Coordinates of N, CA and C and ligand atoms in Angstrom, one line a residue:
X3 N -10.5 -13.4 -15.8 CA -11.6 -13.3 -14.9 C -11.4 -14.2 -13.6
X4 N -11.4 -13.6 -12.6 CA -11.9 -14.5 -11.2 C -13.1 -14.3 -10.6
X5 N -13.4 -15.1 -9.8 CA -14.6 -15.0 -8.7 C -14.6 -13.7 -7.5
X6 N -13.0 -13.3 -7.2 CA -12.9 -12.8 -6.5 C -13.6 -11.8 -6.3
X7 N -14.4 -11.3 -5.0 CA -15.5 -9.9 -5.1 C -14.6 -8.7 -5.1
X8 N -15.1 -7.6 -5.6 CA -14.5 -6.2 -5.8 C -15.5 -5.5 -5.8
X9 N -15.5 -4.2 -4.8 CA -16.3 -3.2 -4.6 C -15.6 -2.2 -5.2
X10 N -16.3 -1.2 -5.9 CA -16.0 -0.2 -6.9 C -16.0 0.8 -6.8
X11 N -15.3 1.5 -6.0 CA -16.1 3.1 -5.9 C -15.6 4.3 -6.6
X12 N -16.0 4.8 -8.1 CA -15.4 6.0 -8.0 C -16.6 6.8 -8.1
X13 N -15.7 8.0 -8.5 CA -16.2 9.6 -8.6 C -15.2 10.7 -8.3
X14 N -15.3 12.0 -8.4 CA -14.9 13.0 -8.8 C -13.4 12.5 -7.5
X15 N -12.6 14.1 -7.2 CA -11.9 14.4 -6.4 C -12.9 15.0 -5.1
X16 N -12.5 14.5 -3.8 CA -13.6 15.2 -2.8 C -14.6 14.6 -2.6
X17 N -15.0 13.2 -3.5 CA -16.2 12.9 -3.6 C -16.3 12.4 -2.0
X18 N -15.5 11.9 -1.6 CA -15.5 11.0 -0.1 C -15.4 10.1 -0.7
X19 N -14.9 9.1 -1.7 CA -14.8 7.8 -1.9 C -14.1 7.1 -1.3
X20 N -12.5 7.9 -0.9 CA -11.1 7.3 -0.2 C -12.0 6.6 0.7
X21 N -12.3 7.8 1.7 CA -12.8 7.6 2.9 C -13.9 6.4 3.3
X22 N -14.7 6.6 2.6 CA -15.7 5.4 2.3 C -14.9 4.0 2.0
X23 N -14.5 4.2 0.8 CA -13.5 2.4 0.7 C -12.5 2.4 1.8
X24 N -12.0 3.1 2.4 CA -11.2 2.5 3.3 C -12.3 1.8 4.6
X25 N -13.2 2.9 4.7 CA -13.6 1.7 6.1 C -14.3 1.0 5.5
X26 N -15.1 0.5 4.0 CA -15.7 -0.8 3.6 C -14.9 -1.8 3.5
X27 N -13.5 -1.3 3.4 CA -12.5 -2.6 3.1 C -12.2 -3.0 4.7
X28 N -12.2 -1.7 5.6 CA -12.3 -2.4 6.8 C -13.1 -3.3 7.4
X29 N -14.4 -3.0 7.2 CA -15.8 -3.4 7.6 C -15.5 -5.2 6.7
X30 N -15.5 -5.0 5.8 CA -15.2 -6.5 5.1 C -14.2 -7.4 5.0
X31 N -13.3 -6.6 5.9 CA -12.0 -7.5 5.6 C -11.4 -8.0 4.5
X32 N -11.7 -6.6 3.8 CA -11.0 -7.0 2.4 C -9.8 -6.1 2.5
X33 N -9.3 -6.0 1.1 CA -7.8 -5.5 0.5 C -8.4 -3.9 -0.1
X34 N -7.2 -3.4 -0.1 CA -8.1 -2.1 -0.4 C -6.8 -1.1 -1.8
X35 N -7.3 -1.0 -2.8 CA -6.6 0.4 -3.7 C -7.0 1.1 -3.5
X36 N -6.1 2.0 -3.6 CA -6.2 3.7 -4.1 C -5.6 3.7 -5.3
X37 N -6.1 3.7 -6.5 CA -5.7 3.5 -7.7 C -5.4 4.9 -7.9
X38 N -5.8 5.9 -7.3 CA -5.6 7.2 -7.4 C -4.0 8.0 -7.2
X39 N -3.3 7.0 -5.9 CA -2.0 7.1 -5.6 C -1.1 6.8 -6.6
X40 N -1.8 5.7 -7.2 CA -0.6 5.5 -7.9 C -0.1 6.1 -9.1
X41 N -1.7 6.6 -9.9 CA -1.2 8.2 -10.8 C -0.5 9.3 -9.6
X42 N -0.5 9.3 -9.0 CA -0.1 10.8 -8.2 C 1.4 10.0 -7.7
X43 N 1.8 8.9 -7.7 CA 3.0 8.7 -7.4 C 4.0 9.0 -8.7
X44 N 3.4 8.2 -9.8 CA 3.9 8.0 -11.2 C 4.2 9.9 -11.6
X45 N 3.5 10.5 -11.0 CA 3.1 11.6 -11.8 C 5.2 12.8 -10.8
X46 N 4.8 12.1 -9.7 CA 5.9 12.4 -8.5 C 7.0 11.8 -9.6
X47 N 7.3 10.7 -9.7 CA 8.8 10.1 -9.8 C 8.8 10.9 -11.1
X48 N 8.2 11.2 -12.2 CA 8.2 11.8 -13.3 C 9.1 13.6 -12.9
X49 N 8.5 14.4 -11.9 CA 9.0 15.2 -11.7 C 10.3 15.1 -10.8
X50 N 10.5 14.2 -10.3 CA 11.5 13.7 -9.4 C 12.8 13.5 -10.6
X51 N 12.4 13.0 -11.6 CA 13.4 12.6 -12.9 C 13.3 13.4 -14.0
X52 N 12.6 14.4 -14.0 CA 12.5 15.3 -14.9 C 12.2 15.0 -16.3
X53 N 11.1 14.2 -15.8 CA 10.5 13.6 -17.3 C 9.6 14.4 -17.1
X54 N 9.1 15.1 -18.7 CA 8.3 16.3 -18.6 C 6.3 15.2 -18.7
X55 N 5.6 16.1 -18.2 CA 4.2 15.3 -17.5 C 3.9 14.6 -19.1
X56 N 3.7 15.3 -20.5 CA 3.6 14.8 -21.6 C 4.1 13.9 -22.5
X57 N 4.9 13.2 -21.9 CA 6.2 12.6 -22.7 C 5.3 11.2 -22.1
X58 N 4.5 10.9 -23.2 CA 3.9 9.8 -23.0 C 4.8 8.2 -23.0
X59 N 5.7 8.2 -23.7 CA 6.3 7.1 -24.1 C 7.2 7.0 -23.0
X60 N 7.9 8.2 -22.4 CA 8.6 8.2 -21.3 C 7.9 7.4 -19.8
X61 N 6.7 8.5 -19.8 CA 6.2 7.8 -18.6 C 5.7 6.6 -18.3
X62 N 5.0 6.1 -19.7 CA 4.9 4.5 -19.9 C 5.6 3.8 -19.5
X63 N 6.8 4.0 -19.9 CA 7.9 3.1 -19.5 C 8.3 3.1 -17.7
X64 N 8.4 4.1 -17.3 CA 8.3 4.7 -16.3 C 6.9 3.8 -15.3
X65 N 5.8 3.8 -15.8 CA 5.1 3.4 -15.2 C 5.2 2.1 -15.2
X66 N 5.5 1.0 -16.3 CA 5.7 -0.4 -15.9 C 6.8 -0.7 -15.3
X67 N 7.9 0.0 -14.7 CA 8.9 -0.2 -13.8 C 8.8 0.6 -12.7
X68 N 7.7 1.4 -12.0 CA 7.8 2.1 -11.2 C 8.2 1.4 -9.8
X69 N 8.6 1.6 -9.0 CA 9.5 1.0 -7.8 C 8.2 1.5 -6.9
X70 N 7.4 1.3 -6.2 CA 6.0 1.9 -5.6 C 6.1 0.4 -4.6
X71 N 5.4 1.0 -3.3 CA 5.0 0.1 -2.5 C 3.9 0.7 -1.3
X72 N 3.1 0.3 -1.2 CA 1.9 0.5 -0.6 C 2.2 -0.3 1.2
X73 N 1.8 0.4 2.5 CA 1.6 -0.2 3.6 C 0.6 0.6 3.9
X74 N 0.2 -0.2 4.8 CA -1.0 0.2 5.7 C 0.0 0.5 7.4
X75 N -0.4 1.7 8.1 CA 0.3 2.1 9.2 C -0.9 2.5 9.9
X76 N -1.4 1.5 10.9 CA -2.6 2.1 11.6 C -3.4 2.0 10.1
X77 N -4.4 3.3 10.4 CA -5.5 3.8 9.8 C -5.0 4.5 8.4
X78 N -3.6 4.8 8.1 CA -2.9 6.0 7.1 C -2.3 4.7 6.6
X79 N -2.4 5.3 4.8 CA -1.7 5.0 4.0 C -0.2 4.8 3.9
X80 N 0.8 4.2 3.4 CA 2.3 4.4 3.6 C 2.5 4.5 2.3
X81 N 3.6 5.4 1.5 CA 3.6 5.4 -0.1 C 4.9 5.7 -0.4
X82 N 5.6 4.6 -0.5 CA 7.4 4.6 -0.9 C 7.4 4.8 -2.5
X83 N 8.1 5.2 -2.9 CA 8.7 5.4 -4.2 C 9.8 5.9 -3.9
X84 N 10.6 4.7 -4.7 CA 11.6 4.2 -4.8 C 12.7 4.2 -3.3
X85 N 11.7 3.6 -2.1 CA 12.1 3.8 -0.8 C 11.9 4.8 0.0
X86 N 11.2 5.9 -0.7 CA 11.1 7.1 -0.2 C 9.8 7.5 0.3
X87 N 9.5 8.0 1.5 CA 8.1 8.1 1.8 C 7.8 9.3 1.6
X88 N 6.6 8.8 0.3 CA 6.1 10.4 -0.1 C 4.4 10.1 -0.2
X89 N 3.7 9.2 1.0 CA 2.9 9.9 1.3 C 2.2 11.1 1.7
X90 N 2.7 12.0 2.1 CA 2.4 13.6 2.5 C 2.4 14.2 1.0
X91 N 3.2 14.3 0.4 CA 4.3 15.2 -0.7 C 2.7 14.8 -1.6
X92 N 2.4 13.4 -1.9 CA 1.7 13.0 -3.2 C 0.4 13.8 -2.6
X93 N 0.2 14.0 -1.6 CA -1.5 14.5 -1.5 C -1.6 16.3 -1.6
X94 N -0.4 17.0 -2.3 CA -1.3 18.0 -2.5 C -1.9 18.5 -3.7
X95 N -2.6 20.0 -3.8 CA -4.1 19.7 -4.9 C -2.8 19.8 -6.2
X96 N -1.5 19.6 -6.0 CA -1.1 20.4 -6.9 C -0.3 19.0 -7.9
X97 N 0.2 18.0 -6.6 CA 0.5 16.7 -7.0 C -1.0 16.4 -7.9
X98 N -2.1 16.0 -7.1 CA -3.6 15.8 -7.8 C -3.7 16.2 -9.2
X99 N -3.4 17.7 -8.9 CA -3.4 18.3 -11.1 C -2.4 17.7 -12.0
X100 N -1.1 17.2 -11.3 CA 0.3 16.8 -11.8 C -0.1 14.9 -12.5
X101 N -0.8 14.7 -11.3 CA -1.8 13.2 -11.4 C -2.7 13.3 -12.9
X102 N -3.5 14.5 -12.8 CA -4.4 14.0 -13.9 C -4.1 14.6 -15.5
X103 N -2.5 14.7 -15.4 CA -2.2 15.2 -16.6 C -1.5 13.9 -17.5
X104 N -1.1 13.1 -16.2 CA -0.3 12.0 -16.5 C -2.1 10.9 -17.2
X105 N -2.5 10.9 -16.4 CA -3.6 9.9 -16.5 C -4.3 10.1 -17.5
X106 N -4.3 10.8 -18.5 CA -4.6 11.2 -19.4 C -4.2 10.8 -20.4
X107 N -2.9 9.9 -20.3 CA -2.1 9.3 -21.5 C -2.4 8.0 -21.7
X108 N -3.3 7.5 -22.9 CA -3.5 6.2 -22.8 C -2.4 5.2 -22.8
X109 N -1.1 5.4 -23.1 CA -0.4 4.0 -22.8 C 0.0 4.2 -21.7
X110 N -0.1 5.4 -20.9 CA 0.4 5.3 -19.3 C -0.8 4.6 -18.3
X111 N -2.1 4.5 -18.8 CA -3.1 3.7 -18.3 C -2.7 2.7 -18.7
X112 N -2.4 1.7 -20.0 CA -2.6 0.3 -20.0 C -1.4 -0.3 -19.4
X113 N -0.1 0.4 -19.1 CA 0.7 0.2 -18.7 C 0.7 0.4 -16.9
X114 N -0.5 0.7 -16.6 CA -0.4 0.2 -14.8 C -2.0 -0.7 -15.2
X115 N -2.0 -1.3 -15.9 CA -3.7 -1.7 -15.6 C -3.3 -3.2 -15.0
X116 N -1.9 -3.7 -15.2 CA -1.9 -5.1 -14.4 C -2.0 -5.4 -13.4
X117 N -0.8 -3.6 -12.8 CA -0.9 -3.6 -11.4 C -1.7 -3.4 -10.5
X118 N -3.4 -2.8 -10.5 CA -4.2 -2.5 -10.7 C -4.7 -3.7 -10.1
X119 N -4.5 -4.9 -11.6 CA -5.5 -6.1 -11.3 C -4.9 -6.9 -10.1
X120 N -3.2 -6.2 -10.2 CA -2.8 -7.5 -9.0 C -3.1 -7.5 -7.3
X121 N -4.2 -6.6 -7.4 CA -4.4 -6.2 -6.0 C -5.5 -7.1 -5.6
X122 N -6.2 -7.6 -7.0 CA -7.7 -8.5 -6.7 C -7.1 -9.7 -6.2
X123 N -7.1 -9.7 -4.5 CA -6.6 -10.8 -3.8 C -8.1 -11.9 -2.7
X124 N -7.6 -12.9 -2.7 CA -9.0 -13.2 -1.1 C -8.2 -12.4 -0.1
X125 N -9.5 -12.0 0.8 CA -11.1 -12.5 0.5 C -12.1 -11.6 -0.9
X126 N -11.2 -10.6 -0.7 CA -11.8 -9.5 -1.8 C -10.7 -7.8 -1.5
X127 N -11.9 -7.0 -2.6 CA -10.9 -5.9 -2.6 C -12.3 -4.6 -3.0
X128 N -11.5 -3.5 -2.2 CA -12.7 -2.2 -2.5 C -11.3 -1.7 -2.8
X129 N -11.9 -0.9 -4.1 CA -11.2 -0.1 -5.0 C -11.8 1.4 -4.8
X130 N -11.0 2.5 -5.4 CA -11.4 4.0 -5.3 C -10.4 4.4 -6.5
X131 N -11.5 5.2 -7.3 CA -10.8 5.9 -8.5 C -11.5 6.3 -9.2
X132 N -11.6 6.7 -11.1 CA -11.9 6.8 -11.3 C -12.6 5.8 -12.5
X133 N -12.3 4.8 -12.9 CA -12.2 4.2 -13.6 C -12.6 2.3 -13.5
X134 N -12.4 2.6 -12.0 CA -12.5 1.4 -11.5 C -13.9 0.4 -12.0
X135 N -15.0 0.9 -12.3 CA -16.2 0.0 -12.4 C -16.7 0.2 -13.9
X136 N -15.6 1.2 -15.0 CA -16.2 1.2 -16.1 C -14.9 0.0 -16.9
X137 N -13.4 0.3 -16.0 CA -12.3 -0.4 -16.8 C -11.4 -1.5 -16.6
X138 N -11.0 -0.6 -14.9 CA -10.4 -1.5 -14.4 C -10.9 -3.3 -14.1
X139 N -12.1 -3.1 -13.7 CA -12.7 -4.2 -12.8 C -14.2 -4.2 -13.5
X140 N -14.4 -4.3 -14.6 CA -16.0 -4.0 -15.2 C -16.8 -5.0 -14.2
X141 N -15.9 -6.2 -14.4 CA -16.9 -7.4 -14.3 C -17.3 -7.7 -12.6
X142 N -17.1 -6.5 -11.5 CA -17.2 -6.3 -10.2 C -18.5 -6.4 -9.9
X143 N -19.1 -6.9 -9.0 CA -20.6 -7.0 -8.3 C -21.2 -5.8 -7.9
X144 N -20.6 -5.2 -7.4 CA -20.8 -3.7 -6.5 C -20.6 -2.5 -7.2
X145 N -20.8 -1.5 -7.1 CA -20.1 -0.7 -7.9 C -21.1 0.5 -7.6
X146 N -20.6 1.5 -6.9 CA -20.8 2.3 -6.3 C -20.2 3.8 -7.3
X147 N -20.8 5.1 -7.4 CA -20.6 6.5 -8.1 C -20.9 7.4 -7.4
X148 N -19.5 8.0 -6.6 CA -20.0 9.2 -5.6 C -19.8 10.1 -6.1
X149 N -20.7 11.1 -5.4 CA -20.2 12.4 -6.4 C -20.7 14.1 -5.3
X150 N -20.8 14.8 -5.3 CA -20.8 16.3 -4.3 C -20.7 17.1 -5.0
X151 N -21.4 18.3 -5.2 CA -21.0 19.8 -5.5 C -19.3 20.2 -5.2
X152 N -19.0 21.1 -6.4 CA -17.7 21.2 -6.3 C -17.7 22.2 -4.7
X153 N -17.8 23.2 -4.5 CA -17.8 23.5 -3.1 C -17.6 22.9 -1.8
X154 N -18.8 21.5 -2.2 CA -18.6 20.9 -0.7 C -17.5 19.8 -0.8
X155 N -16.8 20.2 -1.9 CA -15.7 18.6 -2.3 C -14.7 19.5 -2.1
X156 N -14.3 20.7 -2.2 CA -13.5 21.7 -1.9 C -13.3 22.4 -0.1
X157 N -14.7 21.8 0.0 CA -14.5 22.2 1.6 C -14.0 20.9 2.3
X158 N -14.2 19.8 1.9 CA -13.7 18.7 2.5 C -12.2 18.5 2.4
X159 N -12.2 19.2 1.2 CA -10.5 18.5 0.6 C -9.6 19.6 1.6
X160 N -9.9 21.2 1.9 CA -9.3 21.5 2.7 C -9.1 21.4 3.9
X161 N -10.5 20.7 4.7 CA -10.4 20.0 5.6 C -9.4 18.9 6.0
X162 N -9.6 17.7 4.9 CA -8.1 16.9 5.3 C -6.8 17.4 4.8
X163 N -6.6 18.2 4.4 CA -5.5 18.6 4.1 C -4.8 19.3 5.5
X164 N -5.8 19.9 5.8 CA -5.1 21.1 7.2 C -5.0 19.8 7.9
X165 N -5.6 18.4 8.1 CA -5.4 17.2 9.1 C -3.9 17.2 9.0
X166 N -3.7 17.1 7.6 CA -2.0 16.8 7.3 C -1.4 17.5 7.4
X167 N -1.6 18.8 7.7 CA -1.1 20.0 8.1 C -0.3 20.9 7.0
X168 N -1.6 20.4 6.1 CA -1.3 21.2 4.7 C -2.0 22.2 4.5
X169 N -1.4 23.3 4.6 CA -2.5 25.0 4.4 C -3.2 25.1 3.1
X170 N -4.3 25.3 2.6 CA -4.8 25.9 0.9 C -5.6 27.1 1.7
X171 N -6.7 27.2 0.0 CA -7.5 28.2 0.5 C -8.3 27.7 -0.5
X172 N -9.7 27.5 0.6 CA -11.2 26.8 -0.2 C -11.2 27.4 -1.9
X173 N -11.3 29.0 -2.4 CA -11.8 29.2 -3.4 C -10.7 28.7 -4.5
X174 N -9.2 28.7 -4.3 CA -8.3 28.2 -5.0 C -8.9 26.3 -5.2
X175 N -8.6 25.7 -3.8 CA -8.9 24.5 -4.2 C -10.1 23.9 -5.1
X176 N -11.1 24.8 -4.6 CA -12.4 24.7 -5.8 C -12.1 25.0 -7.3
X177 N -11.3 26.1 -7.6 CA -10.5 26.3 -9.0 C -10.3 25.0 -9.2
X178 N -9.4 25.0 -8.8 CA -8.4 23.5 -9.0 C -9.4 22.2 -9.0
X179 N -9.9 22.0 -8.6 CA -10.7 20.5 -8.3 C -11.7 20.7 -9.7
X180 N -12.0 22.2 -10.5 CA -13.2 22.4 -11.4 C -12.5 21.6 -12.4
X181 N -11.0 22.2 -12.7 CA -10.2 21.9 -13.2 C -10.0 20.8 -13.8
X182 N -9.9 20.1 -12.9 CA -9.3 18.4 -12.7 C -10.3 17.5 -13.2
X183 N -11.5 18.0 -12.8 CA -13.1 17.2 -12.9 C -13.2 17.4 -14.7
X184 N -12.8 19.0 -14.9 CA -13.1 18.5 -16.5 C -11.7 18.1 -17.3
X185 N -10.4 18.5 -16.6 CA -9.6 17.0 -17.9 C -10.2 15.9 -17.7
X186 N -10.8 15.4 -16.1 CA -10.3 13.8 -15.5 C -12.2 13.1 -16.8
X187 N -12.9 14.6 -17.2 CA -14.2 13.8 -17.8 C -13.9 14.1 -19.0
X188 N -13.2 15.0 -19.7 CA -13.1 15.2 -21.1 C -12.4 14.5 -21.6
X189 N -11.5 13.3 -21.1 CA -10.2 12.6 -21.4 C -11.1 11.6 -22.7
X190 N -9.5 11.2 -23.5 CA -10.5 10.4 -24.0 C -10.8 9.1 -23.9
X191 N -9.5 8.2 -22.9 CA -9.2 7.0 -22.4 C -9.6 7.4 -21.4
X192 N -10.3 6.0 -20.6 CA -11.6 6.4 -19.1 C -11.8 7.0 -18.8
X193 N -12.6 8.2 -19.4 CA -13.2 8.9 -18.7 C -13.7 8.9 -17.5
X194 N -13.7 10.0 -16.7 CA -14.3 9.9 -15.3 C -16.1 9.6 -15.3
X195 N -16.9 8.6 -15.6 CA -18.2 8.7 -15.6 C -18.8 7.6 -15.0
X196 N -20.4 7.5 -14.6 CA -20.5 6.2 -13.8 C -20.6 5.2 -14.9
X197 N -20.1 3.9 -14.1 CA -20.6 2.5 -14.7 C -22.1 2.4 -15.3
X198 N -22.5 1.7 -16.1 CA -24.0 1.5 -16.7 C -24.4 0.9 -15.5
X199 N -23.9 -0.2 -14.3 CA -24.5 -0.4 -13.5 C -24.2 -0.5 -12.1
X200 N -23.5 1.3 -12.1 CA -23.2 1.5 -10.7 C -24.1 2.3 -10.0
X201 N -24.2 2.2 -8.7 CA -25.3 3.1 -8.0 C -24.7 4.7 -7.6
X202 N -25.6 5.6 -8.1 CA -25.0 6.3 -7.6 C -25.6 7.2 -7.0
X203 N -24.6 8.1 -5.8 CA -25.1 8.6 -4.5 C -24.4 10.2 -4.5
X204 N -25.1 11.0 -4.5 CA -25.0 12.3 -4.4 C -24.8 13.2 -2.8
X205 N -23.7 12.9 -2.3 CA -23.2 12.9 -0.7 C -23.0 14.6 -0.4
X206 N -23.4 15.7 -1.5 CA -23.3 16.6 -1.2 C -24.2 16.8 -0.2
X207 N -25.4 16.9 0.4 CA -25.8 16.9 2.1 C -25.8 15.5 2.8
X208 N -24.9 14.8 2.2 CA -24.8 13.6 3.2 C -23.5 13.5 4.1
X209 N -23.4 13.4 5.1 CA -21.9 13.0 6.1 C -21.8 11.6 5.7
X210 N -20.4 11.5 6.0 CA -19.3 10.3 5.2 C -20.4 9.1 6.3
X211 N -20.6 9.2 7.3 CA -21.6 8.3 8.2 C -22.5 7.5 7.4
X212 N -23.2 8.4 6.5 CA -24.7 8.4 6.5 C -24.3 7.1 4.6
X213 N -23.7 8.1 4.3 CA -22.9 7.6 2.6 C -22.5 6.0 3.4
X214 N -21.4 5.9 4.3 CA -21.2 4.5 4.3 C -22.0 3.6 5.0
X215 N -23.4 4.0 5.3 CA -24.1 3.1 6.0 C -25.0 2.5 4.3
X216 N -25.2 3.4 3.9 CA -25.7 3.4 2.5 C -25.0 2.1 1.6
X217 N -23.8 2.2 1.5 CA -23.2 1.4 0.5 C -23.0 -0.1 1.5
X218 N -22.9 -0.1 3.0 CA -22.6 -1.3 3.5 C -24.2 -1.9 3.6
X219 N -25.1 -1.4 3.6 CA -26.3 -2.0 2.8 C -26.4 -2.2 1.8
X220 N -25.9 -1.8 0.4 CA -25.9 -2.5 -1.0 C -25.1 -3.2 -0.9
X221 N -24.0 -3.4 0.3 CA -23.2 -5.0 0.2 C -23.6 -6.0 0.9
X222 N -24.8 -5.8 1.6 CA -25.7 -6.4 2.8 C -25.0 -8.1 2.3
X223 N -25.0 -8.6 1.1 CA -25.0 -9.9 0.2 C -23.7 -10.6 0.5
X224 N -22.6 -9.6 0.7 CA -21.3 -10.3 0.5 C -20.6 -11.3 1.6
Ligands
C5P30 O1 -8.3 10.0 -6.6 P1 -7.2 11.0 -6.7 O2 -7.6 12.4 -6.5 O3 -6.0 10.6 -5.8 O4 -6.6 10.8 -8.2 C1 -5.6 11.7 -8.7 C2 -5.8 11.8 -10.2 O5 -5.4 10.5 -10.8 C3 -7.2 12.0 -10.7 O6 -7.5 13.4 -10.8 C4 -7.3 11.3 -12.0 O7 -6.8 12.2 -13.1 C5 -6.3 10.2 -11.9 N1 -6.9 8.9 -11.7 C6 -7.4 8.3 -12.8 N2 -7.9 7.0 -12.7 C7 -8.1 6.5 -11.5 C8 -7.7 7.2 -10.3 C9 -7.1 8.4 -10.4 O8 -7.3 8.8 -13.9 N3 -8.6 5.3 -11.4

């Protein structure tokens, strides 16, 4: 346990949470995870080495030696594995499904849960995932549950994708994202659900504006 503050944000795929924690960690000058990267990295080197997604003991191991390194470039994430930048490669819906097959393996969770913690640095840290306010970080102040109709999480997600100049098609990625929502809630290690004392905000008619004005007033305190 430390003192150190942590803001919590999860919820679904689409929910806007990235988006939200990154500019609260801006806004705060804190440190920021995407706990979400790093299953979608792990889930990458896995296929990169042809360890099949199920081979729990494999990836475990895999996961406490994973070679991963996180920068901040401007505004965008930077995401090496094993030297290689595969920021782009890890964001599509297809890495994301590849993600929540791995995350599904409990020793492949307890086996990044250190790295996870090593991010709780000063002055503080906003987190994004799914797991963040029930597992990772229980004992966090804040703790935030976003969440959207699958549609309007599906129209967002093709939205930044075409940013990255990644083509889909809304009714596939809605498939897919239905998909994901029920392994990432049926699982039986962390389930995707809110904290007993997270707030939570239903952004399907809200703009990412309106959602982060919302949560930078439940942090009015920090
Ligand atoms: O948040 P993002 O869509 O990048 O996460 C990819 C997948 O990683 C999720 O669908 C989920 O299965 C898994 N994940 C998780 N726990 C987290 C973050 C992500 O299980 N804290």
């Amino acid at each position: 346990m430390t003192d150190i503050p942590v803001l919590t944000i999860d919820g679904p795929s689409g929910s806007g949470k990235g988006t939200v924690a990154q500019l609260m960690a801006k806004k705060l000058g804190w440190h920021y995870l995407d706990s979400g990267a790093i299953y979608r990295v792990l889930a990458q080197a896995a296929i990169k080495h042809n360890v099949d997604l199920a081979d729990e003991e494999k990836l475990s191991d895999m996961a406490e030696s994973l070679d991963l390194v996180f920068s901040l470039n401007g505004e965008s994430l930077i995401v090496l594995l094993e030297g290689e930048d595969v920021s782009l490669l890890i964001r599509s819906e297809q890495a994301g499904n590849a993600a929540s097959k791995v995350a599904a393996l409990p020793l492949v969770r307890a086996a990044l849960l250190n790295r996870q913690h090593d991010f709780r640095q000063l002055p503080g840290l906003v987190t994004d995932g799914r797991d963040m306010g029930t597992v990772v970080f229980p004992d966090a102040k804040h703790k935030v549950y976003l969440t959207a109709s699958a549609r309007v999480r599906a129209e967002r997600r093709y939205k930044q994708l075409k940013e990255k100049g990644i083509e889909s098609n809304i009714s596939a990625l809605e498939a897919e994202i239905s998909e994901r929502d029920d392994r990432d809630s049926q699982r039986d290690v962390a389930p995707l659900r809110p904290a007993i004392d997270a707030v939570e905000l239903d952004s399907t008619s809200m703009g990412i504006e309106a959602v982060f004005e919302h949560v930078s007033t439940l942090c009015a305190d920090v």
